[in-house]
Amino acid sequence: MRNVKMVITWIFLATVAFLGGCATTQDVLILDREMNRLQSQVNTLQKENQREKETTNRELAASRSGWKNELNTEIKKLQTDLLFRIEKNESEIRILTTGLDEYKDFAKRPSKDVERVREDVILRTRVLEERGKILEEKNRAKEERTKALEEKIRAMEERLKGMEGRVDWVASKQAEAEKAAIATKEVTPEAKGPATGMGELYKDAYETFQRGDTEGARKKFEAFLKQYPNTDLSDNAQFWIGEAYYGKKDFEKAILEYEKVIVKYPEGDKVPAALLKQAFAFLELGDKTNGRNLLRRTIERYPQSEQAEIAKKRLEAIK
């Protein structure tokens, strides 16, 4: 609109100038061209104004439509919320009314009934309290028993450690005794040759065992027994065959080989050790019944032996 006013002003000034002076033909032509140019600008400005007006009208119409939709949506939400609140209030009123009716019915009952109900509630509360106390006492007793068991387990572990050390000590003593027996065996001059061969065979097998070659030692001890089945060293050889299987954790075969020591050489000095190790093998297999029985037999038959002391400690540990 401002541009239109400026164009009109220019036209007015040009007309005044034309009328107020002596205009030539050239001035008239110039003025005519200027008038045409200004008229063209006016037309262009009018078209732009019309387009802007139409655009503005469309935007206003769209805005009005959007506002109407938003208002309708908001109104629907308010209506829904209002209905929900009304239904909720009605539900609460019904609940309160029902509770009030029940209370009225309860109030109409004789006072004795009310008192009886109250006493029943008190009695049940006391019963629950007593049960709670009993449960607490039981829990405390369980905790004390658990602590006692934990202490026993720790004591048993300490005993087992001591027993393991004792077994190692006994094994070392047995090894020393074996070496001493080999070194001090005396033979008559007539039997010197064969006895020396027997001692060498036994010594070789025993040293093989000491080096950790249990399989090789077992074969050598078996060869020794085939050649010398009834000598002072035969029960020892049979015992070490059982030890070879025990070291390989083949406990079933170890039990059978220890049994041969007990049956074939009942007067031999390896019987207590065979009984003890047989018990250990059964325990390793999880057979506590036979394990306990053999430990007791070791104690009963050889009460003064080192194996009996070890058996006593092991019995206490597996109770």
PDB file of N, CA and C in Angstrom, residues 33-132:
ATOM      1  N   ARG A  33       5.888   8.044 -21.232  1.00  0.00           N
ATOM      2  CA  ARG A  33       6.574   6.784 -20.902  1.00  0.00           C
ATOM      3  C   ARG A  33       6.626   6.558 -19.389  1.00  0.00           C
ATOM      4  N   GLU A  34       6.860   7.620 -18.691  1.00  0.00           N
ATOM      5  CA  GLU A  34       6.942   7.492 -17.229  1.00  0.00           C
ATOM      6  C   GLU A  34       5.596   7.090 -16.655  1.00  0.00           C
ATOM      7  N   MET A  35       4.533   7.651 -17.259  1.00  0.00           N
ATOM      8  CA  MET A  35       3.183   7.307 -16.804  1.00  0.00           C
ATOM      9  C   MET A  35       2.900   5.825 -17.042  1.00  0.00           C
ATOM     10  N   ASN A  36       3.319   5.347 -18.218  1.00  0.00           N
ATOM     11  CA  ASN A  36       3.103   3.921 -18.529  1.00  0.00           C
ATOM     12  C   ASN A  36       3.866   3.024 -17.557  1.00  0.00           C
ATOM     13  N   ARG A  37       5.111   3.447 -17.303  1.00  0.00           N
ATOM     14  CA  ARG A  37       5.921   2.633 -16.384  1.00  0.00           C
ATOM     15  C   ARG A  37       5.300   2.603 -14.993  1.00  0.00           C
ATOM     16  N   LEU A  38       4.839   3.747 -14.567  1.00  0.00           N
ATOM     17  CA  LEU A  38       4.230   3.809 -13.245  1.00  0.00           C
ATOM     18  C   LEU A  38       2.936   3.011 -13.189  1.00  0.00           C
ATOM     19  N   GLN A  39       2.184   3.055 -14.319  1.00  0.00           N
ATOM     20  CA  GLN A  39       0.939   2.289 -14.364  1.00  0.00           C
ATOM     21  C   GLN A  39       1.223   0.792 -14.258  1.00  0.00           C
ATOM     22  N   SER A  40       2.318   0.364 -14.925  1.00  0.00           N
ATOM     23  CA  SER A  40       2.704  -1.053 -14.865  1.00  0.00           C
ATOM     24  C   SER A  40       3.067  -1.456 -13.435  1.00  0.00           C
ATOM     25  N   GLN A  41       3.793  -0.569 -12.763  1.00  0.00           N
ATOM     26  CA  GLN A  41       4.157  -0.861 -11.372  1.00  0.00           C
ATOM     27  C   GLN A  41       2.923  -0.942 -10.490  1.00  0.00           C
ATOM     28  N   VAL A  42       1.971  -0.054 -10.758  1.00  0.00           N
ATOM     29  CA  VAL A  42       0.735  -0.077  -9.965  1.00  0.00           C
ATOM     30  C   VAL A  42       0.010  -1.398 -10.156  1.00  0.00           C
ATOM     31  N   ASN A  43      -0.063  -1.848 -11.424  1.00  0.00           N
ATOM     32  CA  ASN A  43      -0.746  -3.124 -11.691  1.00  0.00           C
ATOM     33  C   ASN A  43      -0.040  -4.286 -10.979  1.00  0.00           C
ATOM     34  N   THR A  44       1.295  -4.256 -11.064  1.00  0.00           N
ATOM     35  CA  THR A  44       2.068  -5.332 -10.402  1.00  0.00           C
ATOM     36  C   THR A  44       1.824  -5.334  -8.903  1.00  0.00           C
ATOM     37  N   LEU A  45       1.835  -4.150  -8.321  1.00  0.00           N
ATOM     38  CA  LEU A  45       1.617  -4.048  -6.881  1.00  0.00           C
ATOM     39  C   LEU A  45       0.222  -4.500  -6.499  1.00  0.00           C
ATOM     40  N   GLN A  46      -0.744  -4.212  -7.337  1.00  0.00           N
ATOM     41  CA  GLN A  46      -2.113  -4.647  -7.035  1.00  0.00           C
ATOM     42  C   GLN A  46      -2.223  -6.171  -7.045  1.00  0.00           C
ATOM     43  N   LYS A  47      -1.532  -6.785  -8.044  1.00  0.00           N
ATOM     44  CA  LYS A  47      -1.553  -8.253  -8.107  1.00  0.00           C
ATOM     45  C   LYS A  47      -0.893  -8.866  -6.870  1.00  0.00           C
ATOM     46  N   GLU A  48       0.243  -8.290  -6.471  1.00  0.00           N
ATOM     47  CA  GLU A  48       0.932  -8.811  -5.283  1.00  0.00           C
ATOM     48  C   GLU A  48       0.059  -8.670  -4.043  1.00  0.00           C
ATOM     49  N   ASN A  49      -0.616  -7.524  -3.950  1.00  0.00           N
ATOM     50  CA  ASN A  49      -1.504  -7.321  -2.805  1.00  0.00           C
ATOM     51  C   ASN A  49      -2.631  -8.350  -2.793  1.00  0.00           C
ATOM     52  N   GLN A  50      -3.143  -8.660  -4.004  1.00  0.00           N
ATOM     53  CA  GLN A  50      -4.229  -9.632  -4.096  1.00  0.00           C
ATOM     54  C   GLN A  50      -3.756 -11.023  -3.652  1.00  0.00           C
ATOM     55  N   ARG A  51      -2.520 -11.386  -4.112  1.00  0.00           N
ATOM     56  CA  ARG A  51      -1.983 -12.699  -3.724  1.00  0.00           C
ATOM     57  C   ARG A  51      -1.763 -12.779  -2.209  1.00  0.00           C
ATOM     58  N   GLU A  52      -1.213 -11.700  -1.656  1.00  0.00           N
ATOM     59  CA  GLU A  52      -0.991 -11.688  -0.212  1.00  0.00           C
ATOM     60  C   GLU A  52      -2.309 -11.792   0.546  1.00  0.00           C
ATOM     61  N   LYS A  53      -3.326 -11.143   0.029  1.00  0.00           N
ATOM     62  CA  LYS A  53      -4.629 -11.194   0.675  1.00  0.00           C
ATOM     63  C   LYS A  53      -5.184 -12.610   0.660  1.00  0.00           C
ATOM     64  N   GLU A  54      -5.063 -13.277  -0.520  1.00  0.00           N
ATOM     65  CA  GLU A  54      -5.567 -14.652  -0.628  1.00  0.00           C
ATOM     66  C   GLU A  54      -4.799 -15.591   0.302  1.00  0.00           C
ATOM     67  N   THR A  55      -3.451 -15.407   0.324  1.00  0.00           N
ATOM     68  CA  THR A  55      -2.629 -16.258   1.210  1.00  0.00           C
ATOM     69  C   THR A  55      -3.024 -16.063   2.666  1.00  0.00           C
ATOM     70  N   THR A  56      -3.219 -14.799   3.026  1.00  0.00           N
ATOM     71  CA  THR A  56      -3.604 -14.498   4.414  1.00  0.00           C
ATOM     72  C   THR A  56      -4.950 -15.119   4.755  1.00  0.00           C
ATOM     73  N   ASN A  57      -5.888 -15.062   3.808  1.00  0.00           N
ATOM     74  CA  ASN A  57      -7.216 -15.642   4.050  1.00  0.00           C
ATOM     75  C   ASN A  57      -7.123 -17.161   4.238  1.00  0.00           C
ATOM     76  N   ARG A  58      -6.279 -17.804   3.383  1.00  0.00           N
ATOM     77  CA  ARG A  58      -6.134 -19.269   3.523  1.00  0.00           C
ATOM     78  C   ARG A  58      -5.526 -19.636   4.881  1.00  0.00           C
ATOM     79  N   GLU A  59      -4.491 -18.877   5.274  1.00  0.00           N
ATOM     80  CA  GLU A  59      -3.852 -19.166   6.567  1.00  0.00           C
ATOM     81  C   GLU A  59      -4.827 -18.974   7.717  1.00  0.00           C
ATOM     82  N   LEU A  60      -5.660 -17.907   7.607  1.00  0.00           N
ATOM     83  CA  LEU A  60      -6.651 -17.679   8.664  1.00  0.00           C
ATOM     84  C   LEU A  60      -7.660 -18.820   8.722  1.00  0.00           C
ATOM     85  N   ALA A  61      -8.071 -19.292   7.526  1.00  0.00           N
ATOM     86  CA  ALA A  61      -9.043 -20.394   7.491  1.00  0.00           C
ATOM     87  C   ALA A  61      -8.444 -21.660   8.097  1.00  0.00           C
ATOM     88  N   ALA A  62      -7.159 -21.939   7.735  1.00  0.00           N
ATOM     89  CA  ALA A  62      -6.503 -23.137   8.278  1.00  0.00           C
ATOM     90  C   ALA A  62      -6.345 -23.034   9.795  1.00  0.00           C
ATOM     91  N   SER A  63      -5.977 -21.834  10.261  1.00  0.00           N
ATOM     92  CA  SER A  63      -5.803 -21.643  11.704  1.00  0.00           C
ATOM     93  C   SER A  63      -7.119 -21.854  12.436  1.00  0.00           C
ATOM     94  N   ARG A  64      -8.196 -21.299  11.850  1.00  0.00           N
ATOM     95  CA  ARG A  64      -9.505 -21.476  12.492  1.00  0.00           C
ATOM     96  C   ARG A  64      -9.897 -22.952  12.552  1.00  0.00           C
ATOM     97  N   SER A  65      -9.593 -23.692  11.455  1.00  0.00           N
ATOM     98  CA  SER A  65      -9.925 -25.123  11.436  1.00  0.00           C
ATOM     99  C   SER A  65      -9.119 -25.879  12.490  1.00  0.00           C
ATOM    100  N   GLY A  66      -7.800 -25.547  12.605  1.00  0.00           N
ATOM    101  CA  GLY A  66      -6.959 -26.212  13.602  1.00  0.00           C
ATOM    102  C   GLY A  66      -7.424 -25.926  15.012  1.00  0.00           C
ATOM    103  N   TRP A  67      -7.790 -24.659  15.247  1.00  0.00           N
ATOM    104  CA  TRP A  67      -8.268 -24.303  16.589  1.00  0.00           C
ATOM    105  C   TRP A  67      -9.536 -25.074  16.935  1.00  0.00           C
ATOM    106  N   LYS A  68     -10.409 -25.193  15.923  1.00  0.00           N
ATOM    107  CA  LYS A  68     -11.657 -25.919  16.178  1.00  0.00           C
ATOM    108  C   LYS A  68     -11.374 -27.382  16.533  1.00  0.00           C
ATOM    109  N   ASN A  69     -10.443 -28.008  15.777  1.00  0.00           N
ATOM    110  CA  ASN A  69     -10.115 -29.417  16.053  1.00  0.00           C
ATOM    111  C   ASN A  69      -9.513 -29.578  17.446  1.00  0.00           C
ATOM    112  N   GLU A  70      -8.587 -28.676  17.791  1.00  0.00           N
ATOM    113  CA  GLU A  70      -7.961 -28.757  19.112  1.00  0.00           C
ATOM    114  C   GLU A  70      -8.985 -28.553  20.219  1.00  0.00           C
ATOM    115  N   LEU A  71      -9.891 -27.584  19.991  1.00  0.00           N
ATOM    116  CA  LEU A  71     -10.921 -27.338  20.999  1.00  0.00           C
ATOM    117  C   LEU A  71     -11.838 -28.546  21.156  1.00  0.00           C
ATOM    118  N   ASN A  72     -12.199 -29.161  20.010  1.00  0.00           N
ATOM    119  CA  ASN A  72     -13.065 -30.344  20.081  1.00  0.00           C
ATOM    120  C   ASN A  72     -12.371 -31.489  20.822  1.00  0.00           C
ATOM    121  N   THR A  73     -11.075 -31.688  20.523  1.00  0.00           N
ATOM    122  CA  THR A  73     -10.321 -32.762  21.195  1.00  0.00           C
ATOM    123  C   THR A  73     -10.234 -32.514  22.691  1.00  0.00           C
ATOM    124  N   GLU A  74      -9.935 -31.281  23.058  1.00  0.00           N
ATOM    125  CA  GLU A  74      -9.810 -30.944  24.471  1.00  0.00           C
ATOM    126  C   GLU A  74     -11.143 -31.115  25.193  1.00  0.00           C
ATOM    127  N   ILE A  75     -12.222 -30.721  24.502  1.00  0.00           N
ATOM    128  CA  ILE A  75     -13.557 -30.866  25.106  1.00  0.00           C
ATOM    129  C   ILE A  75     -13.876 -32.339  25.342  1.00  0.00           C
ATOM    130  N   LYS A  76     -13.523 -33.194  24.348  1.00  0.00           N
ATOM    131  CA  LYS A  76     -13.771 -34.633  24.503  1.00  0.00           C
ATOM    132  C   LYS A  76     -12.971 -35.197  25.677  1.00  0.00           C
ATOM    133  N   LYS A  77     -11.706 -34.767  25.808  1.00  0.00           N
ATOM    134  CA  LYS A  77     -10.893 -35.240  26.934  1.00  0.00           C
ATOM    135  C   LYS A  77     -11.514 -34.843  28.265  1.00  0.00           C
ATOM    136  N   LEU A  78     -11.954 -33.590  28.335  1.00  0.00           N
ATOM    137  CA  LEU A  78     -12.568 -33.118  29.577  1.00  0.00           C
ATOM    138  C   LEU A  78     -13.835 -33.899  29.895  1.00  0.00           C
ATOM    139  N   GLN A  79     -14.613 -34.193  28.848  1.00  0.00           N
ATOM    140  CA  GLN A  79     -15.842 -34.960  29.069  1.00  0.00           C
ATOM    141  C   GLN A  79     -15.526 -36.370  29.577  1.00  0.00           C
ATOM    142  N   THR A  80     -14.505 -37.009  28.947  1.00  0.00           N
ATOM    143  CA  THR A  80     -14.123 -38.366  29.372  1.00  0.00           C
ATOM    144  C   THR A  80     -13.633 -38.373  30.809  1.00  0.00           C
ATOM    145  N   ASP A  81     -12.773 -37.406  31.139  1.00  0.00           N
ATOM    146  CA  ASP A  81     -12.238 -37.324  32.500  1.00  0.00           C
ATOM    147  C   ASP A  81     -13.350 -37.083  33.513  1.00  0.00           C
ATOM    148  N   LEU A  82     -14.291 -36.239  33.131  1.00  0.00           N
ATOM    149  CA  LEU A  82     -15.400 -35.936  34.032  1.00  0.00           C
ATOM    150  C   LEU A  82     -16.262 -37.175  34.273  1.00  0.00           C
ATOM    151  N   LEU A  83     -16.529 -37.939  33.194  1.00  0.00           N
ATOM    152  CA  LEU A  83     -17.319 -39.165  33.349  1.00  0.00           C
ATOM    153  C   LEU A  83     -16.595 -40.179  34.235  1.00  0.00           C
ATOM    154  N   PHE A  84     -15.263 -40.300  34.036  1.00  0.00           N
ATOM    155  CA  PHE A  84     -14.484 -41.238  34.851  1.00  0.00           C
ATOM    156  C   PHE A  84     -14.551 -40.863  36.335  1.00  0.00           C
ATOM    157  N   ARG A  85     -14.421 -39.563  36.610  1.00  0.00           N
ATOM    158  CA  ARG A  85     -14.470 -39.122  38.009  1.00  0.00           C
ATOM    159  C   ARG A  85     -15.846 -39.359  38.617  1.00  0.00           C
ATOM    160  N   ILE A  86     -16.861 -39.139  37.805  1.00  0.00           N
ATOM    161  CA  ILE A  86     -18.224 -39.366  38.313  1.00  0.00           C
ATOM    162  C   ILE A  86     -18.416 -40.842  38.665  1.00  0.00           C
ATOM    163  N   GLU A  87     -17.968 -41.739  37.751  1.00  0.00           N
ATOM    164  CA  GLU A  87     -18.105 -43.176  38.015  1.00  0.00           C
ATOM    165  C   GLU A  87     -17.301 -43.593  39.243  1.00  0.00           C
ATOM    166  N   LYS A  88     -16.092 -43.036  39.384  1.00  0.00           N
ATOM    167  CA  LYS A  88     -15.257 -43.364  40.540  1.00  0.00           C
ATOM    168  C   LYS A  88     -15.926 -42.931  41.835  1.00  0.00           C
ATOM    169  N   ASN A  89     -16.477 -41.719  41.825  1.00  0.00           N
ATOM    170  CA  ASN A  89     -17.157 -41.226  43.029  1.00  0.00           C
ATOM    171  C   ASN A  89     -18.367 -42.088  43.367  1.00  0.00           C
ATOM    172  N   GLU A  90     -19.106 -42.491  42.316  1.00  0.00           N
ATOM    173  CA  GLU A  90     -20.271 -43.349  42.562  1.00  0.00           C
ATOM    174  C   GLU A  90     -19.850 -44.684  43.164  1.00  0.00           C
ATOM    175  N   SER A  91     -18.709 -45.254  42.647  1.00  0.00           N
ATOM    176  CA  SER A  91     -18.214 -46.523  43.183  1.00  0.00           C
ATOM    177  C   SER A  91     -17.814 -46.378  44.645  1.00  0.00           C
ATOM    178  N   GLU A  92     -17.112 -45.287  44.969  1.00  0.00           N
ATOM    179  CA  GLU A  92     -16.704 -45.067  46.357  1.00  0.00           C
ATOM    180  C   GLU A  92     -17.914 -44.881  47.265  1.00  0.00           C
ATOM    181  N   ILE A  93     -18.914 -44.207  46.729  1.00  0.00           N
ATOM    182  CA  ILE A  93     -20.139 -44.009  47.525  1.00  0.00           C
ATOM    183  C   ILE A  93     -20.798 -45.354  47.812  1.00  0.00           C
ATOM    184  N   ARG A  94     -20.822 -46.247  46.784  1.00  0.00           N
ATOM    185  CA  ARG A  94     -21.421 -47.571  46.991  1.00  0.00           C
ATOM    186  C   ARG A  94     -20.648 -48.364  48.045  1.00  0.00           C
ATOM    187  N   ILE A  95     -19.281 -48.285  47.963  1.00  0.00           N
ATOM    188  CA  ILE A  95     -18.459 -49.011  48.948  1.00  0.00           C
ATOM    189  C   ILE A  95     -18.708 -48.486  50.353  1.00  0.00           C
ATOM    190  N   LEU A  96     -18.731 -47.162  50.471  1.00  0.00           N
ATOM    191  CA  LEU A  96     -18.963 -46.570  51.791  1.00  0.00           C
ATOM    192  C   LEU A  96     -20.349 -46.936  52.321  1.00  0.00           C
ATOM    193  N   THR A  97     -21.305 -46.949  51.412  1.00  0.00           N
ATOM    194  CA  THR A  97     -22.667 -47.298  51.832  1.00  0.00           C
ATOM    195  C   THR A  97     -22.729 -48.738  52.325  1.00  0.00           C
ATOM    196  N   THR A  98     -22.049 -49.640  51.563  1.00  0.00           N
ATOM    197  CA  THR A  98     -22.026 -51.053  51.974  1.00  0.00           C
ATOM    198  C   THR A  98     -21.341 -51.214  53.320  1.00  0.00           C
ATOM    199  N   GLY A  99     -20.160 -50.551  53.476  1.00  0.00           N
ATOM    200  CA  GLY A  99     -19.451 -50.638  54.750  1.00  0.00           C
ATOM    201  C   GLY A  99     -20.279 -50.082  55.899  1.00  0.00           C
ATOM    202  N   LEU A 100     -21.002 -49.011  55.627  1.00  0.00           N
ATOM    203  CA  LEU A 100     -21.840 -48.415  56.664  1.00  0.00           C
ATOM    204  C   LEU A 100     -22.956 -49.373  57.062  1.00  0.00           C
ATOM    205  N   ASP A 101     -23.537 -50.031  56.062  1.00  0.00           N
ATOM    206  CA  ASP A 101     -24.605 -50.998  56.367  1.00  0.00           C
ATOM    207  C   ASP A 101     -24.066 -52.151  57.213  1.00  0.00           C
ATOM    208  N   GLU A 102     -22.859 -52.645  56.834  1.00  0.00           N
ATOM    209  CA  GLU A 102     -22.280 -53.737  57.619  1.00  0.00           C
ATOM    210  C   GLU A 102     -21.986 -53.289  59.046  1.00  0.00           C
ATOM    211  N   TYR A 103     -21.478 -52.064  59.165  1.00  0.00           N
ATOM    212  CA  TYR A 103     -21.190 -51.557  60.508  1.00  0.00           C
ATOM    213  C   TYR A 103     -22.469 -51.436  61.334  1.00  0.00           C
ATOM    214  N   LYS A 104     -23.550 -50.977  60.662  1.00  0.00           N
ATOM    215  CA  LYS A 104     -24.832 -50.863  61.371  1.00  0.00           C
ATOM    216  C   LYS A 104     -25.312 -52.235  61.840  1.00  0.00           C
ATOM    217  N   ASP A 105     -25.150 -53.252  60.938  1.00  0.00           N
ATOM    218  CA  ASP A 105     -25.556 -54.607  61.322  1.00  0.00           C
ATOM    219  C   ASP A 105     -24.732 -55.106  62.499  1.00  0.00           C
ATOM    220  N   PHE A 106     -23.403 -54.828  62.433  1.00  0.00           N
ATOM    221  CA  PHE A 106     -22.535 -55.266  63.525  1.00  0.00           C
ATOM    222  C   PHE A 106     -22.885 -54.551  64.832  1.00  0.00           C
ATOM    223  N   ALA A 107     -23.223 -53.262  64.710  1.00  0.00           N
ATOM    224  CA  ALA A 107     -23.564 -52.481  65.903  1.00  0.00           C
ATOM    225  C   ALA A 107     -24.863 -52.969  66.539  1.00  0.00           C
ATOM    226  N   LYS A 108     -25.753 -53.537  65.701  1.00  0.00           N
ATOM    227  CA  LYS A 108     -27.024 -54.026  66.226  1.00  0.00           C
ATOM    228  C   LYS A 108     -26.872 -55.331  67.004  1.00  0.00           C
ATOM    229  N   ARG A 109     -25.700 -56.024  66.814  1.00  0.00           N
ATOM    230  CA  ARG A 109     -25.508 -57.285  67.520  1.00  0.00           C
ATOM    231  C   ARG A 109     -25.417 -57.044  69.023  1.00  0.00           C
ATOM    232  N   PRO A 110     -25.682 -58.074  69.789  1.00  0.00           N
ATOM    233  CA  PRO A 110     -25.558 -57.930  71.251  1.00  0.00           C
ATOM    234  C   PRO A 110     -24.111 -57.659  71.642  1.00  0.00           C
ATOM    235  N   SER A 111     -23.915 -56.996  72.732  1.00  0.00           N
ATOM    236  CA  SER A 111     -22.570 -56.643  73.189  1.00  0.00           C
ATOM    237  C   SER A 111     -21.733 -57.884  73.476  1.00  0.00           C
ATOM    238  N   LYS A 112     -22.390 -58.994  73.823  1.00  0.00           N
ATOM    239  CA  LYS A 112     -21.653 -60.227  74.096  1.00  0.00           C
ATOM    240  C   LYS A 112     -20.945 -60.730  72.834  1.00  0.00           C
ATOM    241  N   ASP A 113     -21.635 -60.641  71.697  1.00  0.00           N
ATOM    242  CA  ASP A 113     -21.014 -61.078  70.444  1.00  0.00           C
ATOM    243  C   ASP A 113     -19.793 -60.227  70.123  1.00  0.00           C
ATOM    244  N   VAL A 114     -19.927 -58.930  70.309  1.00  0.00           N
ATOM    245  CA  VAL A 114     -18.806 -58.028  70.039  1.00  0.00           C
ATOM    246  C   VAL A 114     -17.631 -58.360  70.948  1.00  0.00           C
ATOM    247  N   GLU A 115     -17.917 -58.604  72.215  1.00  0.00           N
ATOM    248  CA  GLU A 115     -16.867 -58.925  73.173  1.00  0.00           C
ATOM    249  C   GLU A 115     -16.197 -60.251  72.817  1.00  0.00           C
ATOM    250  N   ARG A 116     -17.021 -61.203  72.362  1.00  0.00           N
ATOM    251  CA  ARG A 116     -16.472 -62.503  71.989  1.00  0.00           C
ATOM    252  C   ARG A 116     -15.524 -62.379  70.788  1.00  0.00           C
ATOM    253  N   VAL A 117     -15.929 -61.568  69.828  1.00  0.00           N
ATOM    254  CA  VAL A 117     -15.066 -61.344  68.667  1.00  0.00           C
ATOM    255  C   VAL A 117     -13.757 -60.688  69.089  1.00  0.00           C
ATOM    256  N   ARG A 118     -13.860 -59.701  69.975  1.00  0.00           N
ATOM    257  CA  ARG A 118     -12.660 -59.012  70.446  1.00  0.00           C
ATOM    258  C   ARG A 118     -11.719 -59.971  71.170  1.00  0.00           C
ATOM    259  N   GLU A 119     -12.294 -60.820  72.033  1.00  0.00           N
ATOM    260  CA  GLU A 119     -11.471 -61.791  72.759  1.00  0.00           C
ATOM    261  C   GLU A 119     -10.818 -62.792  71.804  1.00  0.00           C
ATOM    262  N   ASP A 120     -11.578 -63.177  70.783  1.00  0.00           N
ATOM    263  CA  ASP A 120     -11.026 -64.114  69.803  1.00  0.00           C
ATOM    264  C   ASP A 120      -9.833 -63.495  69.072  1.00  0.00           C
ATOM    265  N   VAL A 121      -9.965 -62.223  68.720  1.00  0.00           N
ATOM    266  CA  VAL A 121      -8.864 -61.530  68.041  1.00  0.00           C
ATOM    267  C   VAL A 121      -7.644 -61.451  68.949  1.00  0.00           C
ATOM    268  N   ILE A 122      -7.872 -61.119  70.221  1.00  0.00           N
ATOM    269  CA  ILE A 122      -6.760 -61.023  71.175  1.00  0.00           C
ATOM    270  C   ILE A 122      -6.076 -62.377  71.338  1.00  0.00           C
ATOM    271  N   LEU A 123      -6.898 -63.441  71.435  1.00  0.00           N
ATOM    272  CA  LEU A 123      -6.340 -64.780  71.608  1.00  0.00           C
ATOM    273  C   LEU A 123      -5.483 -65.179  70.408  1.00  0.00           C
ATOM    274  N   ARG A 124      -5.994 -64.925  69.220  1.00  0.00           N
ATOM    275  CA  ARG A 124      -5.229 -65.275  68.018  1.00  0.00           C
ATOM    276  C   ARG A 124      -3.927 -64.480  67.934  1.00  0.00           C
ATOM    277  N   THR A 125      -3.996 -63.231  68.348  1.00  0.00           N
ATOM    278  CA  THR A 125      -2.783 -62.406  68.347  1.00  0.00           C
ATOM    279  C   THR A 125      -1.733 -62.988  69.285  1.00  0.00           C
ATOM    280  N   ARG A 126      -2.177 -63.424  70.473  1.00  0.00           N
ATOM    281  CA  ARG A 126      -1.240 -64.023  71.423  1.00  0.00           C
ATOM    282  C   ARG A 126      -0.631 -65.312  70.878  1.00  0.00           C
ATOM    283  N   VAL A 127      -1.493 -66.114  70.228  1.00  0.00           N
ATOM    284  CA  VAL A 127      -0.987 -67.372  69.646  1.00  0.00           C
ATOM    285  C   VAL A 127       0.089 -67.086  68.608  1.00  0.00           C
ATOM    286  N   LEU A 128      -0.174 -66.094  67.761  1.00  0.00           N
ATOM    287  CA  LEU A 128       0.811 -65.735  66.740  1.00  0.00           C
ATOM    288  C   LEU A 128       2.107 -65.236  67.371  1.00  0.00           C
ATOM    289  N   GLU A 129       1.978 -64.452  68.449  1.00  0.00           N
ATOM    290  CA  GLU A 129       3.179 -63.965  69.126  1.00  0.00           C
ATOM    291  C   GLU A 129       3.984 -65.118  69.712  1.00  0.00           C
ATOM    292  N   GLU A 130       3.281 -66.097  70.312  1.00  0.00           N
ATOM    293  CA  GLU A 130       3.977 -67.253  70.877  1.00  0.00           C
ATOM    294  C   GLU A 130       4.686 -68.052  69.792  1.00  0.00           C
ATOM    295  N   ARG A 131       3.990 -68.226  68.673  1.00  0.00           N
ATOM    296  CA  ARG A 131       4.619 -68.945  67.560  1.00  0.00           C
ATOM    297  C   ARG A 131       5.865 -68.218  67.073  1.00  0.00           C
ATOM    298  N   GLY A 132       5.769 -66.889  67.023  1.00  0.00           N
ATOM    299  CA  GLY A 132       6.937 -66.112  66.605  1.00  0.00           C
ATOM    300  C   GLY A 132       8.112 -66.310  67.548  1.00  0.00           C
TER     301      GLY A 132
END
